Amino acid sequence: MPSETRIASGEVWLVGAGPGDPELLTLKAIRLIEAADVVFYDALVSADILALVPSRVRRVSVGKRSGRHSRKQEDINEDLLAAAQAGLRVVRLKGGDPSIFGRSAEEAAHLRAHGIVVQVVPGITAASAAAASAGVSLTLRGEARRLQFITAHARAGEPLDLDWRALADPRSTLAIYMGRAAAPEIAQNLLRAGLAAETPALIVENASMACERRFSTRLDLLALAVQTAVGDGPTLLLIGSAVGDRSIPRSVKIRVQAEP
Ligand code: SAH
């Protein structure tokens, strides 16, 4: 049994908060939250998780949601550094896993460059939570041998700079983060690169939370499904034969259905 994690004064821990359900937090994450002096958290960290932060621990929102940046990355880096230099025990809570599209490398590099000890605690990433809720596997023996994590976040007005040939692999599962706005462009490019129109696609909004919604569709109808069915919660797109609902005949044209 490994010894219990301790957070020292002046240290920063980048902690994965998982996809939203507090029961998907690690024991380490909970111990650190309880031992911290200050917790910096993103907009993706759910209210249920914040409720676990003891009242004596200071909470600082550095909320970032695409299109609604409330704090610049450089400012967040400086805030973390100032707290550590003041000798506080600092927890930086990040949605999902800190090392997946979480800009944790930038925060860690900035802090380490100033001599601060930085530790990372992994978390359950949105793709794992989405697959678990939908009852599908991200890989499938003999069918999906590759899993690609992609961010579809692009600068406003610029096309996505992705290797569509590599992505349009029928033996791969694509887990697309921040892909809601770019869904039409993603589908169009994958179809153009040769991925079959009937390739299963799964859209999961608010994975693992009480308000989770899932939609099962196919690649050529992905954009329509996202546009008509998805709200403004964090949304993950899964594309590939592994995420198909085997109970739906492949000839069915569309199946956009909220599953409570
Ligand atoms: N580090 C996070 C990802 C941060 S990028 C992780 O490992 O999950 C932010 C994107 O993650 C969102 O735009 C969305 O695409 C996805 N995401 C995060 N939490 C989610 C959730 N509960 N349900 C669906 N997608 C989620």
XYZ file of N, CA and C in Angstrom, residues 28-210:
549
model
N -6.775 10.115 -4.163
C -5.682 11.086 -4.059
C -6.212 12.507 -4.266
N -7.082 12.673 -5.247
C -7.632 14.008 -5.520
C -8.384 14.515 -4.285
N -9.175 13.660 -3.684
C -9.950 14.081 -2.508
C -9.018 14.443 -1.347
N -8.004 13.609 -1.126
C -7.050 13.898 -0.028
C -6.363 15.241 -0.236
N -5.996 15.506 -1.484
C -5.286 16.754 -1.767
C -6.200 17.960 -1.607
N -7.427 17.831 -2.078
C -8.389 18.935 -1.943
C -8.571 19.272 -0.457
N -8.613 18.215 0.351
C -8.847 18.435 1.784
C -7.631 19.011 2.498
N -6.442 18.777 1.926
C -5.226 19.243 2.598
C -4.719 20.583 2.055
N -5.372 21.094 1.019
C -4.870 22.304 0.360
C -5.179 23.563 1.164
N -4.438 24.640 0.857
C -4.798 25.964 1.385
C -5.660 26.691 0.371
N -5.384 26.420 -0.913
C -6.131 27.099 -1.972
C -6.337 26.137 -3.139
N -7.531 26.215 -3.744
C -7.846 25.393 -4.913
C -8.199 26.319 -6.076
N -7.414 26.236 -7.132
C -7.737 26.967 -8.366
C -8.484 25.994 -9.274
N -9.619 26.404 -9.824
C -10.386 25.448 -10.634
C -10.924 26.073 -11.921
N -11.128 25.192 -12.906
C -11.672 25.590 -14.213
C -13.194 25.582 -14.207
N -13.769 26.124 -15.271
C -15.222 26.077 -15.438
C -15.718 24.644 -15.617
N -14.836 23.756 -16.075
C -15.274 22.367 -16.307
C -15.426 21.567 -15.015
N -14.890 22.081 -13.920
C -14.993 21.346 -12.652
C -16.412 21.531 -12.106
N -17.096 20.416 -11.880
C -18.529 20.492 -11.572
C -18.803 21.036 -10.163
N -20.009 21.549 -10.007
C -20.437 22.095 -8.717
C -20.410 21.005 -7.641
N -20.749 19.787 -8.019
C -20.746 18.679 -7.050
C -19.337 18.415 -6.526
N -18.358 18.630 -7.376
C -16.968 18.424 -6.934
C -16.514 19.592 -6.064
N -16.886 20.790 -6.456
C -16.508 21.957 -5.642
C -17.115 21.875 -4.243
N -18.250 21.218 -4.151
C -18.896 21.073 -2.841
C -18.039 20.235 -1.888
N -17.075 19.504 -2.420
C -16.199 18.692 -1.571
C -15.013 19.485 -1.023
N -14.844 20.710 -1.514
C -13.730 21.542 -1.021
C -14.133 22.087 0.359
N -13.350 21.787 1.401
C -13.724 22.249 2.751
C -13.838 23.780 2.794
N -14.689 24.269 3.659
C -14.951 25.713 3.660
C -13.713 26.534 4.050
N -12.761 25.933 4.802
C -11.561 26.711 5.184
C -10.587 26.879 4.006
N -10.789 26.102 2.928
C -9.882 26.163 1.770
C -10.371 27.252 0.809
N -9.444 28.137 0.429
C -9.829 29.202 -0.507
C -10.058 28.634 -1.901
N -11.121 29.087 -2.547
C -11.401 28.625 -3.918
C -11.228 29.774 -4.879
N -10.522 29.538 -5.952
C -10.334 30.586 -6.949
C -10.755 30.043 -8.313
N -11.751 30.692 -8.901
C -12.204 30.279 -10.226
C -11.302 30.904 -11.285
N -10.752 30.065 -12.143
C -9.991 30.603 -13.274
C -10.683 30.115 -14.543
N -12.010 30.049 -14.417
C -12.881 29.428 -15.419
C -12.570 29.782 -16.850
N -12.389 28.743 -17.638
C -12.185 28.965 -19.071
C -13.138 28.033 -19.798
N -13.995 28.612 -20.601
C -14.796 27.794 -21.523
C -14.577 28.425 -22.877
N -14.513 27.608 -23.919
C -14.152 28.167 -25.218
C -15.091 29.320 -25.568
N -14.514 30.385 -26.057
C -15.301 31.560 -26.428
C -15.602 32.470 -25.252
N -15.375 31.971 -24.031
C -15.691 32.790 -22.856
C -14.503 32.799 -21.910
N -13.366 33.139 -22.424
C -12.165 33.120 -21.588
C -12.266 34.186 -20.509
N -12.211 33.777 -19.275
C -12.310 34.784 -18.238
C -10.932 35.148 -17.691
N -9.968 34.304 -17.934
C -8.634 34.570 -17.399
C -7.633 34.039 -18.429
N -6.666 34.844 -18.753
C -5.677 34.398 -19.745
C -4.755 33.363 -19.123
N -4.222 32.457 -19.960
C -3.338 31.411 -19.444
C -2.145 32.009 -18.692
N -1.583 33.089 -19.219
C -0.407 33.686 -18.564
C -0.774 34.195 -17.170
N -1.986 34.711 -17.032
C -2.421 35.204 -15.715
C -2.598 34.046 -14.736
N -3.138 32.941 -15.261
C -3.313 31.765 -14.401
C -1.937 31.284 -13.922
N -0.986 31.226 -14.855
C 0.371 30.816 -14.490
C 0.920 31.703 -13.365
N 0.714 32.995 -13.508
C 1.219 33.941 -12.503
C 0.508 33.765 -11.160
N -0.799 33.543 -11.202
C -1.563 33.356 -9.954
C -1.073 32.124 -9.194
N -0.835 31.040 -9.953
C -0.360 29.801 -9.309
C 1.013 30.032 -8.689
N 1.861 30.722 -9.433
C 3.219 30.990 -8.954
C 3.185 31.846 -7.683
N 2.365 32.879 -7.697
C 2.285 33.769 -6.529
C 1.818 32.995 -5.299
N 0.835 32.118 -5.485
C 0.315 31.348 -4.346
C 1.390 30.416 -3.799
N 2.132 29.764 -4.706
C 3.186 28.842 -4.266
C 4.302 29.614 -3.564
N 4.664 30.757 -4.126
C 5.750 31.557 -3.530
C 5.351 32.127 -2.174
N 4.051 32.256 -1.963
C 3.576 32.719 -0.654
C 3.558 31.577 0.357
N 3.977 30.392 -0.092
C 4.081 29.249 0.828
C 2.790 28.475 1.005
N 1.825 28.703 0.120
C 0.557 27.978 0.254
C 0.668 26.568 -0.341
N -0.213 25.698 0.134
C -0.362 24.375 -0.490
C -1.393 24.562 -1.594
N -0.944 24.410 -2.838
C -1.794 24.783 -3.963
C -2.289 23.557 -4.729
N -3.601 23.468 -4.903
C -4.174 22.449 -5.773
C -4.774 23.150 -6.980
N -4.380 22.690 -8.147
C -4.930 23.221 -9.392
C -5.811 22.118 -9.965
N -7.147 22.278 -9.799
C -8.093 21.249 -10.243
C -8.450 21.463 -11.699
N -8.332 20.393 -12.471
C -8.630 20.491 -13.901
C -9.638 19.420 -14.283
N -10.537 19.770 -15.194
C -11.524 18.782 -15.644
C -10.840 17.594 -16.298
N -11.391 16.411 -16.103
C -10.870 15.209 -16.760
C -9.480 14.864 -16.306
N -8.603 14.607 -17.250
C -7.200 14.325 -16.960
C -6.386 15.578 -17.289
N -5.512 15.997 -16.378
C -4.786 17.255 -16.621
C -3.909 17.205 -17.871
N -3.506 16.012 -18.277
C -2.552 15.923 -19.387
C -3.234 15.799 -20.746
N -4.569 15.873 -20.763
C -5.272 15.794 -22.052
C -5.951 17.129 -22.322
N -5.412 17.871 -23.248
C -5.940 19.178 -23.636
C -6.229 20.067 -22.424
N -5.314 20.005 -21.458
C -5.542 20.755 -20.222
C -4.532 21.877 -19.990
N -3.613 22.063 -20.904
C -2.566 23.077 -20.807
C -1.748 22.935 -19.520
N -1.691 21.699 -19.029
C -0.945 21.499 -17.786
C 0.556 21.652 -18.025
N 1.028 21.335 -19.229
C 2.467 21.444 -19.505
C 2.935 22.891 -19.357
N 2.082 23.821 -19.818
C 2.470 25.233 -19.733
C 2.539 25.696 -18.276
N 1.548 25.265 -17.500
C 1.536 25.663 -16.088
C 2.727 25.059 -15.359
N 2.962 23.776 -15.615
C 4.058 23.094 -14.928
C 5.404 23.721 -15.312
N 5.586 24.006 -16.598
C 6.870 24.573 -17.051
C 7.125 25.926 -16.393
N 6.084 26.745 -16.334
C 6.235 28.075 -15.746
C 6.629 27.964 -14.264
N 5.940 27.081 -13.566
C 6.209 26.934 -12.129
C 7.601 26.347 -11.887
N 7.937 25.315 -12.653
C 9.255 24.662 -12.466
C 10.383 25.624 -12.800
N 10.154 26.483 -13.790
C 11.191 27.462 -14.155
C 11.476 28.398 -12.983
N 10.532 28.508 -12.071
C 10.730 29.351 -10.889
C 11.052 28.514 -9.653
N 11.421 27.257 -9.890
C 11.869 26.414 -8.781
C 10.757 25.815 -7.926
N 9.520 25.869 -8.416
C 8.394 25.317 -7.642
C 8.261 23.818 -7.925
N 8.001 23.043 -6.880
C 7.765 21.604 -7.060
C 6.344 21.420 -7.590
N 6.228 20.703 -8.727
C 4.912 20.475 -9.338
C 4.675 18.970 -9.445
N 3.509 18.538 -9.006
C 3.153 17.118 -9.121
C 1.839 17.025 -9.878
N 1.633 15.889 -10.540
C 0.418 15.710 -11.331
C -0.336 14.473 -10.862
N -1.639 14.609 -10.723
C -2.494 13.466 -10.377
C -3.443 13.220 -11.547
N -3.406 12.035 -12.130
C -4.260 11.788 -13.295
C -5.740 11.773 -12.927
N -6.561 11.973 -13.946
C -8.015 11.923 -13.725
C -8.661 11.149 -14.857
N -9.923 10.839 -14.689
C -10.651 10.116 -15.744
C -11.030 11.106 -16.837
N -10.604 10.808 -18.047
C -10.853 11.740 -19.138
C -12.266 11.569 -19.705
N -12.751 12.632 -20.353
C -14.131 12.645 -20.860
C -14.422 11.462 -21.779
N -13.451 11.066 -22.602
C -13.700 9.964 -23.540
C -13.996 8.664 -22.795
N -13.294 8.428 -21.712
C -13.534 7.206 -20.935
C -14.916 7.238 -20.303
N -15.285 8.408 -19.790
C -16.593 8.533 -19.145
C -17.718 8.388 -20.174
N -17.520 8.990 -21.347
C -18.558 8.938 -22.384
C -18.771 7.502 -22.856
N -17.676 6.790 -23.079
C -17.789 5.399 -23.535
C -18.470 4.542 -22.472
N -18.087 4.759 -21.212
C -18.671 3.965 -20.133
C -20.175 4.194 -20.034
N -20.592 5.459 -20.119
C -22.025 5.758 -20.035
C -22.795 5.115 -21.174
N -22.201 5.144 -22.369
C -22.907 4.623 -23.540
C -22.804 3.097 -23.629
N -21.999 2.523 -22.753
C -21.867 1.067 -22.766
C -21.082 0.554 -23.958
N -20.176 1.385 -24.467
C -19.340 0.931 -25.589
C -17.876 0.927 -25.151
N -17.057 0.279 -25.952
C -15.628 0.236 -25.674
C -14.925 1.140 -26.677
N -13.883 1.823 -26.246
C -13.179 2.730 -27.159
C -12.316 1.956 -28.164
N -11.910 0.764 -27.789
C -11.194 -0.093 -28.729
C -12.011 -1.371 -28.861
N -11.782 -2.078 -29.953
C -12.524 -3.316 -30.177
C -11.582 -4.286 -30.857
N -11.416 -5.412 -30.233
C -10.457 -6.391 -30.754
C -10.761 -6.691 -32.223
N -9.743 -6.525 -33.052
C -9.887 -6.836 -34.473
C -10.571 -5.752 -35.277
N -11.226 -4.807 -34.624
C -11.993 -3.800 -35.362
C -11.465 -2.376 -35.166
N -11.215 -2.026 -33.925
C -10.680 -0.686 -33.646
C -9.398 -0.860 -32.852
N -8.279 -0.751 -33.548
C -6.980 -1.017 -32.930
C -6.275 0.259 -32.544
N -6.905 1.362 -32.851
C -6.227 2.633 -32.628
C -7.238 3.593 -32.009
N -6.777 4.368 -31.069
C -7.638 5.363 -30.429
C -6.929 6.707 -30.555
N -7.599 7.668 -31.184
C -6.949 8.962 -31.398
C -7.688 10.049 -30.618
N -6.961 10.736 -29.783
C -7.513 11.858 -29.025
C -7.231 13.132 -29.816
N -8.280 13.851 -30.133
C -8.122 15.019 -31.009
C -8.795 16.232 -30.385
N -8.155 17.382 -30.534
C -8.869 18.596 -30.183
C -9.269 19.294 -31.476
N -10.513 19.700 -31.536
C -11.024 20.372 -32.729
C -11.190 21.852 -32.444
N -10.393 22.336 -31.511
C -10.461 23.756 -31.194
C -9.572 24.502 -32.183
N -10.131 25.446 -32.885
C -9.335 26.221 -33.848
C -9.507 27.694 -33.541
N -8.556 28.495 -33.994
C -8.709 29.942 -33.855
C -9.866 30.378 -34.732
N -10.617 31.360 -34.257
C -11.803 31.821 -34.992
C -11.447 32.137 -36.446
N -12.242 31.600 -37.356
C -12.062 31.905 -38.769
C -10.997 31.075 -39.470
N -10.265 30.248 -38.694
C -9.220 29.435 -39.332
C -9.691 27.996 -39.460
N -9.308 27.318 -40.580
C -9.712 25.911 -40.709
C -8.913 25.040 -39.742
N -9.467 23.869 -39.434
C -8.768 22.942 -38.542
C -7.544 22.382 -39.254
N -6.446 22.348 -38.528
C -5.226 21.837 -39.120
C -5.009 20.403 -38.628
N -5.703 19.462 -39.269
C -5.616 18.065 -38.823
C -5.252 17.167 -39.998
N -4.661 16.038 -39.673
C -4.264 15.079 -40.702
C -5.469 14.173 -40.995
N -6.332 14.617 -41.920
C -7.609 13.921 -42.146
C -7.413 12.503 -42.664
N -6.347 12.277 -43.423
C -6.098 10.922 -43.944
C -5.870 9.945 -42.790
N -5.045 10.385 -41.856
C -4.742 9.507 -40.710
C -5.995 9.302 -39.852
N -6.817 10.345 -39.771
C -8.005 10.253 -38.919
C -9.094 9.385 -39.559
N -9.143 9.379 -40.887
C -10.209 8.633 -41.575
C -9.838 7.155 -41.714
N -9.413 6.577 -40.633
C -9.005 5.168 -40.622
C -10.171 4.351 -40.064
N -10.758 3.457 -40.857
C -11.929 2.720 -40.380
C -11.633 1.825 -39.176
N -10.353 1.609 -38.907
C -9.999 0.765 -37.750
C -9.583 1.599 -36.545
N -10.025 2.840 -36.541
C -9.628 3.724 -35.451
C -10.876 4.293 -34.770
N -10.751 4.606 -33.520
C -11.812 5.357 -32.833
C -11.297 6.770 -32.618
N -12.121 7.739 -32.967
C -11.738 9.136 -32.760
C -12.473 9.672 -31.540
N -11.742 10.218 -30.617
C -12.350 10.892 -29.461
C -12.060 12.374 -29.665
N -13.095 13.126 -29.988
C -12.887 14.523 -30.365
C -13.355 15.463 -29.253
N -12.393 16.187 -28.708
C -12.654 17.148 -27.632
C -12.880 18.518 -28.258
N -13.713 19.319 -27.648
C -13.984 20.682 -28.117
C -14.429 20.672 -29.584
N -15.242 19.704 -29.940
C -15.580 19.521 -31.346
C -16.975 19.973 -31.737
N -17.717 20.550 -30.797
C -19.112 20.869 -31.119
C -19.216 21.861 -32.268
N -18.529 22.991 -32.161
C -18.655 24.023 -33.198
C -18.110 23.533 -34.532
N -17.089 22.698 -34.470
C -16.438 22.271 -35.719
C -17.038 20.987 -36.281
N -18.123 20.492 -35.701
C -18.677 19.197 -36.139
C -18.922 19.125 -37.652
N -19.509 20.165 -38.294
C -19.725 20.069 -39.741
C -18.417 19.922 -40.520
N -17.416 20.699 -40.104
C -16.124 20.648 -40.787
C -15.445 19.287 -40.572
N -15.581 18.743 -39.365
C -14.981 17.442 -39.055
C -15.614 16.362 -39.922
N -16.954 16.332 -39.957
C -17.659 15.292 -40.709
C -17.319 15.400 -42.194
N -17.364 16.608 -42.705
C -17.091 16.820 -44.125
C -15.687 16.330 -44.506
N -14.721 16.678 -43.695
C -13.342 16.293 -44.000
C -13.122 14.785 -43.873
N -13.755 14.167 -42.880
C -13.584 12.718 -42.727
C -14.232 11.977 -43.894
N -15.401 12.453 -44.325
C -16.090 11.825 -45.462
C -15.236 11.984 -46.725
N -14.719 13.176 -46.895
C -13.890 13.452 -48.072
C -12.626 12.583 -48.070
N -12.111 12.323 -46.886
C -10.883 11.508 -46.788
C -11.196 10.019 -46.866
N -12.482 9.678 -47.034
C -12.814 8.286 -47.330
C -13.486 7.496 -46.216
N -13.759 8.119 -45.088
C -14.440 7.371 -44.021
C -15.915 7.199 -44.423
N -16.460 5.996 -44.213
C -17.803 5.676 -44.712
C -18.881 6.523 -44.046
N -19.890 6.897 -44.815
C -20.982 7.733 -44.327
C -21.707 7.105 -43.138
N -21.782 5.769 -43.126
C -22.540 5.106 -42.052
C -21.683 4.788 -40.819
N -20.463 5.299 -40.794
C -19.609 5.083 -39.608
C -20.339 5.596 -38.366
N -20.450 4.770 -37.327
C -21.165 5.205 -36.133
C -20.534 6.421 -35.461
N -21.381 7.280 -34.964
C -20.914 8.455 -34.228
C -21.764 8.597 -32.970
N -21.102 8.965 -31.914
C -21.784 9.107 -30.631
C -21.471 10.503 -30.100
N -22.500 11.186 -29.661
C -22.308 12.534 -29.112
C -22.690 12.445 -27.637
N -21.796 12.852 -26.767
C -22.119 12.784 -25.334
C -21.893 14.156 -24.704
N -22.971 14.700 -24.188
C -22.906 16.009 -23.531
C -22.969 15.790 -22.018
N -22.132 16.493 -21.275
C -22.110 16.379 -19.810
C -21.917 14.934 -19.340
N -20.995 14.231 -19.962
C -20.744 12.828 -19.613
C -20.551 12.669 -18.107
N -21.171 11.665 -17.559
C -21.080 11.252 -16.146
C -21.900 12.107 -15.188
N -22.498 13.181 -15.672
C -23.271 14.043 -14.766
C -24.759 13.696 -14.845
N -25.497 14.183 -13.868
C -26.941 13.885 -13.836
C -27.615 14.395 -15.115
